[in-house]
Coordinates of C-alpha atoms and ligand atoms in Angstrom, one line a residue:
X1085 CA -7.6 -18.0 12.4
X1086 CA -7.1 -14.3 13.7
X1087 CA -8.4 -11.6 11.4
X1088 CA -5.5 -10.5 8.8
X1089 CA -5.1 -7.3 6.8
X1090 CA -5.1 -8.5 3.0
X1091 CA -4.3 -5.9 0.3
X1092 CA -5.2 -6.3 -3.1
X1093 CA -5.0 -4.7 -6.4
X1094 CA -7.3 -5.4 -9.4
X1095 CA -10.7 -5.9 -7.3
X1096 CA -12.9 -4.3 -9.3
X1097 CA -13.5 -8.2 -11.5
X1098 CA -12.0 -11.4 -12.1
X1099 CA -9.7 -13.1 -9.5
X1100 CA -9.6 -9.6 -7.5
X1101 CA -12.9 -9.5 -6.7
X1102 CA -13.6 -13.1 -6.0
X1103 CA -10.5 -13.3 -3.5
X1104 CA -12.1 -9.8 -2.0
X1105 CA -15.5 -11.2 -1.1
X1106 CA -14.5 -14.9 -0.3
X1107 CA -11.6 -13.5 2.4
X1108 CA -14.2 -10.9 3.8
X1109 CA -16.2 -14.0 4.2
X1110 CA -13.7 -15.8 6.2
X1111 CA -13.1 -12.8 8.2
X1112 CA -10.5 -10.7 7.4
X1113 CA -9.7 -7.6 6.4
X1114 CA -9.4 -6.4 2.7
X1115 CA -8.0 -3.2 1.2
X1116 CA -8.4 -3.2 -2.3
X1117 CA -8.3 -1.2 -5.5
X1118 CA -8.8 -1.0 -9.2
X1119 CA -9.6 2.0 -11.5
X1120 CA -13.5 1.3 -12.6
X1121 CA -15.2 3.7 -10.6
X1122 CA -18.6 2.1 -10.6
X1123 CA -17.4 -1.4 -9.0
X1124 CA -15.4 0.6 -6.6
X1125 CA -18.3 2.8 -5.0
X1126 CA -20.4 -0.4 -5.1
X1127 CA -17.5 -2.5 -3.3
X1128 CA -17.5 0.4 -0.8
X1129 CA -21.0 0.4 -0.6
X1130 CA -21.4 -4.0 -0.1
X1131 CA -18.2 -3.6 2.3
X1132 CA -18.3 -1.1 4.4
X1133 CA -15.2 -0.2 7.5
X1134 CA -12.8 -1.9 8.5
X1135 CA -12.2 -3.1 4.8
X1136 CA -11.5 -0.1 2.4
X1137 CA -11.6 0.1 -1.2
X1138 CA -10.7 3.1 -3.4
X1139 CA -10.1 3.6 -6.9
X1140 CA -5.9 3.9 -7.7
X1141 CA -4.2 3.5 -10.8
X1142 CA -1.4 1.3 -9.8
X1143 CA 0.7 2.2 -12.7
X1144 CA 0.8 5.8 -11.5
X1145 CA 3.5 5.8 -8.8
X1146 CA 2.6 9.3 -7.0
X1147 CA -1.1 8.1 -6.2
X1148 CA 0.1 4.6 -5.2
X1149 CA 2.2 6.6 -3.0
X1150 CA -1.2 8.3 -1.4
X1151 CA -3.1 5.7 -0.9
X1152 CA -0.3 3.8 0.9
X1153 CA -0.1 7.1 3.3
X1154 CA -4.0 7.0 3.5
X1155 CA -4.0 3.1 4.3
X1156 CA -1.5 3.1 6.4
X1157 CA -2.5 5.7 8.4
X1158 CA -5.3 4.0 9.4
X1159 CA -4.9 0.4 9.3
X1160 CA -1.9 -2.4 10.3
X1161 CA 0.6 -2.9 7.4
X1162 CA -0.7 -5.4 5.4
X1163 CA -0.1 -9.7 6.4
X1164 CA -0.8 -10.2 2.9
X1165 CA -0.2 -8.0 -0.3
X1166 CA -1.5 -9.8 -3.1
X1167 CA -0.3 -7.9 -6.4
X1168 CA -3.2 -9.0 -8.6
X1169 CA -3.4 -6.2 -10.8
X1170 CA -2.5 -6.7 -14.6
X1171 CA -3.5 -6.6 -18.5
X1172 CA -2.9 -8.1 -21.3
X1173 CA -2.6 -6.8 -24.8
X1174 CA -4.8 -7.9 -27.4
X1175 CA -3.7 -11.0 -29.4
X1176 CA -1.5 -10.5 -31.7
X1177 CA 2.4 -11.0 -33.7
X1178 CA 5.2 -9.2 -31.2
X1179 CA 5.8 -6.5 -34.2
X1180 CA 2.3 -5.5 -34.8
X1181 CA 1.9 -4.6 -30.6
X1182 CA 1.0 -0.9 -30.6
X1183 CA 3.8 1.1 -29.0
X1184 CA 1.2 2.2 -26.7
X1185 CA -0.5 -0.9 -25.9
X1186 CA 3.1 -2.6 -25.2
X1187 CA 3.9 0.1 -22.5
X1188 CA 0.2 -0.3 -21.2
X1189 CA 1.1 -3.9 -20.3
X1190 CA 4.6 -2.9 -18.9
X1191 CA 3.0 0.5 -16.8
X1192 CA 0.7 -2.3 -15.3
X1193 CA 2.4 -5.7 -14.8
X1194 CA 5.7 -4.9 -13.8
X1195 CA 6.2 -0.7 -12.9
X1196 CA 2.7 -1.2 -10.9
X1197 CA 3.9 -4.4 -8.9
X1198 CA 6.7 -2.5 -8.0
X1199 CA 4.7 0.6 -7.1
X1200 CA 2.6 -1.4 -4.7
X1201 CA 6.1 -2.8 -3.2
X1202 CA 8.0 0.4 -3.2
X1203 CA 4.8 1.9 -0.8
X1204 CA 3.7 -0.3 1.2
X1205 CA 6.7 -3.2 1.8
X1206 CA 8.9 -0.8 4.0
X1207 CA 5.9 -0.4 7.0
X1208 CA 5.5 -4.6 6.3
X1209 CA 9.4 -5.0 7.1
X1210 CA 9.0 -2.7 10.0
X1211 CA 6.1 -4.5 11.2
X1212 CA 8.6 -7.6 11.3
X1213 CA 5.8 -10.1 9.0
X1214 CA 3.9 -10.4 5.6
X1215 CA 3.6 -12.0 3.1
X1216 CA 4.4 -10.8 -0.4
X1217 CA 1.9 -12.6 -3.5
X1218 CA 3.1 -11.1 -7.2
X1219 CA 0.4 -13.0 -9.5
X1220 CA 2.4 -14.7 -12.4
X1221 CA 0.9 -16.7 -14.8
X1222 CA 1.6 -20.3 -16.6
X1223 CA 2.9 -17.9 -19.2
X1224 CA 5.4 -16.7 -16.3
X1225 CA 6.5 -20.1 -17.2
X1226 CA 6.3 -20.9 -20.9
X1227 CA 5.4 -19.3 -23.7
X1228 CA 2.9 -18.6 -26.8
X1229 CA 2.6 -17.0 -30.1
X1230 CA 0.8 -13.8 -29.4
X1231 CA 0.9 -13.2 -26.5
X1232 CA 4.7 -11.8 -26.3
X1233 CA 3.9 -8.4 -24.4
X1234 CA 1.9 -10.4 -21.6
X1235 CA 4.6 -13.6 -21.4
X1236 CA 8.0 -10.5 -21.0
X1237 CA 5.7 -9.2 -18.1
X1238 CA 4.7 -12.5 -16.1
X1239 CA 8.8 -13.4 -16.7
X1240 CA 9.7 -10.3 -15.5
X1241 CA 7.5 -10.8 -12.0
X1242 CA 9.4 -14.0 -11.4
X1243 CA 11.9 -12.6 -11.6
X1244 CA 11.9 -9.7 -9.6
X1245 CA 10.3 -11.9 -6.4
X1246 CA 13.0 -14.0 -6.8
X1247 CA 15.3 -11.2 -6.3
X1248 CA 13.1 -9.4 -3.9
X1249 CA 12.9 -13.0 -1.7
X1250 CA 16.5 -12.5 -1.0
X1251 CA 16.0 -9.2 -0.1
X1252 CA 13.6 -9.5 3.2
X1253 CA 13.9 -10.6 6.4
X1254 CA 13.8 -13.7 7.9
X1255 CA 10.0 -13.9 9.2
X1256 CA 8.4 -12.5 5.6
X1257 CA 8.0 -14.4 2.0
X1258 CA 7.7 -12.9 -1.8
X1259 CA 6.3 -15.5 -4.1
X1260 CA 5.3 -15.6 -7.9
X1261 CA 2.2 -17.1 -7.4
X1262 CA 0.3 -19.0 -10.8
X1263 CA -3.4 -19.0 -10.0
X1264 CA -4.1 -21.4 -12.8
X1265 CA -6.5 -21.2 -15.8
X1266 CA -9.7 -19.2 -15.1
X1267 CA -13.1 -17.8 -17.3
X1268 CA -12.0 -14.1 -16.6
X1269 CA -12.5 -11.1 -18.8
X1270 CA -8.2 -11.4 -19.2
X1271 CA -8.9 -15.1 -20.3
X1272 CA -11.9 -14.1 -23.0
X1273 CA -9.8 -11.9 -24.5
X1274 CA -6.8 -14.5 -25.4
X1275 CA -8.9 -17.5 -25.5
X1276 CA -11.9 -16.1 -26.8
X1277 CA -15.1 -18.3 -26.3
X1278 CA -12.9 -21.7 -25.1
X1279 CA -12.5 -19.6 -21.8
X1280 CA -16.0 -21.1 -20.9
X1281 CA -14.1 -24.4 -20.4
X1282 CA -12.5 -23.0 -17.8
X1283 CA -13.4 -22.8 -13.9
X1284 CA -15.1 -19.7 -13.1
X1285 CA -13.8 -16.8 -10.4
X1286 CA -15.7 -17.9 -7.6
X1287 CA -15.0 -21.7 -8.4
X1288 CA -11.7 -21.0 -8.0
X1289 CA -11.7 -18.7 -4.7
X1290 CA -13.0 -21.1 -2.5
X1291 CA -10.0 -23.6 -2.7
X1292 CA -7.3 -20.7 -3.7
X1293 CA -8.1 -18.2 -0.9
X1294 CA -7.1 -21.0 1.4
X1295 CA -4.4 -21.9 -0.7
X1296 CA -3.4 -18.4 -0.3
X1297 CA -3.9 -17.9 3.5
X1298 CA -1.7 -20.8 4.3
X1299 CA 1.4 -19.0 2.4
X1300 CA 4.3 -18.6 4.9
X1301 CA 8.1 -17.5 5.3
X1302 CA 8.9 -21.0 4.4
X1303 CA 7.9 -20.9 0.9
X1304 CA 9.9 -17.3 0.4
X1305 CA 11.4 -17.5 -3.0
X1306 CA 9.3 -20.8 -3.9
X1307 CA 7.0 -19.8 -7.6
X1308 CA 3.9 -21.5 -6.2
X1309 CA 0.8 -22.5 -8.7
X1310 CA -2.2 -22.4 -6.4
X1311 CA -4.8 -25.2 -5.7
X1312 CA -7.8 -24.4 -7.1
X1313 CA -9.2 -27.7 -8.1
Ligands
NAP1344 N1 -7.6 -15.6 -15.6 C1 -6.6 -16.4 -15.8 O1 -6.7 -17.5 -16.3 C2 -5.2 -16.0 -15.3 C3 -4.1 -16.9 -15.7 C4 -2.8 -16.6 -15.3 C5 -2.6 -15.5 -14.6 N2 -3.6 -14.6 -14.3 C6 -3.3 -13.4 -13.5 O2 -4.2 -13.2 -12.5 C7 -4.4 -11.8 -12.2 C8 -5.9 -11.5 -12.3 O3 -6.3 -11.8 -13.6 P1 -7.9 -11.8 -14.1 O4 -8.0 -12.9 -15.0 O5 -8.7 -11.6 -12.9 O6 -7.9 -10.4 -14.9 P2 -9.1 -9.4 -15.2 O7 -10.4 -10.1 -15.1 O8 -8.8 -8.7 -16.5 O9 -9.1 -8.4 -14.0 C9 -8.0 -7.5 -13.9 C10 -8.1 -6.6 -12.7 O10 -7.0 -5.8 -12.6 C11 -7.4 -4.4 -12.5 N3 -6.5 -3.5 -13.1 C12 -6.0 -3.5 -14.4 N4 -5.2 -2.4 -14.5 C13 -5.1 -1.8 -13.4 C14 -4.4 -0.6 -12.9 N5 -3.7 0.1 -13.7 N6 -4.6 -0.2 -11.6 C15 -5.4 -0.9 -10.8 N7 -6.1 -2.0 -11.1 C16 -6.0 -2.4 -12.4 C17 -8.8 -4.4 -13.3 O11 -9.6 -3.4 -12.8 P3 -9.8 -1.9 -13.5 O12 -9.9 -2.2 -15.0 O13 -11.1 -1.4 -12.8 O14 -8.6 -1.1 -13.1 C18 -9.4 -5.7 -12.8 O15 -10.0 -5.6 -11.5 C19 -3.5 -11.1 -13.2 O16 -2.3 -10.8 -12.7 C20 -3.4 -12.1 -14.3 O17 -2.2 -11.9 -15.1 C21 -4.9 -14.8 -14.7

């Protein structure tokens, strides 16, 4: 498979940083970011060019804006944009969510999805391909007590591809994709220690990655739940 240009937000842990090292393994190209400054200079240090990692908020639209200018003045538009980045509030009842802590959630999940889009999806429709990956969640899907700030975001990102599927052009795809149940740091804090039951991040790269790289304008629209098992 020829080398592609993946972009990815959130690589600093978790799913972000698995899917960083196991498609640098295979060969392609990654652009990544997340806001911890530590994992970032050592991800620039372990990678060095063509892949490019640098620390962005993604909620904060003018530096999203930059880095898109940066990247792309440098490298192809991205064949695959995986919009990875997200929190989730602590556990608790809808009416005892912080003010704060709700927007938090919003800022990340939904403004900073669109962020990513509004930045770098114009040079991907120019470039004619590419592939659009908005991370959803089984909670995309259903629900739970306590998690209410979390489940409005993960709704909101299918429905937004949805609507953003119907927007591109023939020859590109926007999915919600669910990456399944993993032992994260996002799944200790609403699972607490029953995360451990869970498959850990590099468990699940090796079949997801794949999973991921065979994503194509035929499945635009489709909310996909990846094979990680
Ligand atoms: N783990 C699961 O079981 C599971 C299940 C369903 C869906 N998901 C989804 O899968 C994705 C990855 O989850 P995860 O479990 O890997 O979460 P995680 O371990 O908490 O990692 C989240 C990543 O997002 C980054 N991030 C958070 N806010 C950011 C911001 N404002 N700007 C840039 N980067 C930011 C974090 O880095 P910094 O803190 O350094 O910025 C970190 O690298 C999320 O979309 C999540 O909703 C996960």
């Amino acid at each position: 498979m020829a080398a592609k240009t993946i972009l990815i937000t959130g690589v600093t842990r978790g799913l972000g940083r698995v899917m960083a090292e196991e498609f640098i393994r295979l060969g392609h190209i990654v652009i990544g970011c997340g806001r911890s400054e530590k994992e970032i200079v050592q991800l620039q240090t372990q990678f060095q060019s063509p892949h490019n990692f640098d620390i962005v908020d993604v909620a904060d639209d003018q530096a999203v804006a930059a880095w898109a200018r940066e990247i792309l003045a440098r490298h192809h538009p991205p064949d695959l944009l995986l919009n990875n980045a997200a929190l989730i509030a602590r556990n608790a009842k809808l009416w005892k969510v912080p003010a704060q802590e709700f927007s938090d959630v919003i800022d990340v999940n939904i403004k900073g999805v669109v962020n990513v889009i509004r930045h770098f999806v114009p040079a991907m429709i120019k470039q004619g391909r590419g592939i659009i990956v908005n991370f959803s969640s089984g909670w995309g899907r259903s629900t739970d007590a306590e998690v209410a700030p979390y489940c409005a975001t993960k709704w909101a990102i299918e429905g937004l591809t949805q609507a953003l599927a119907q927007e591109l052009p023939s020859g590109m795809a926007a999915v919600p994709l669910n990456p399944g149940i993993i032992d994260t740091d996002m799944l200790r804090s609403c699972f607490g220690s029953s995360a451990s039951s869970y498959p850990l991040p590099h468990e699940w790269a090796t079949t997801a990655v794949p999973f991921l790289l065979e994503i194509n304008s035929a499945d635009n629209g489709r909310s996909l739940t990846a094979r990680w098992w």
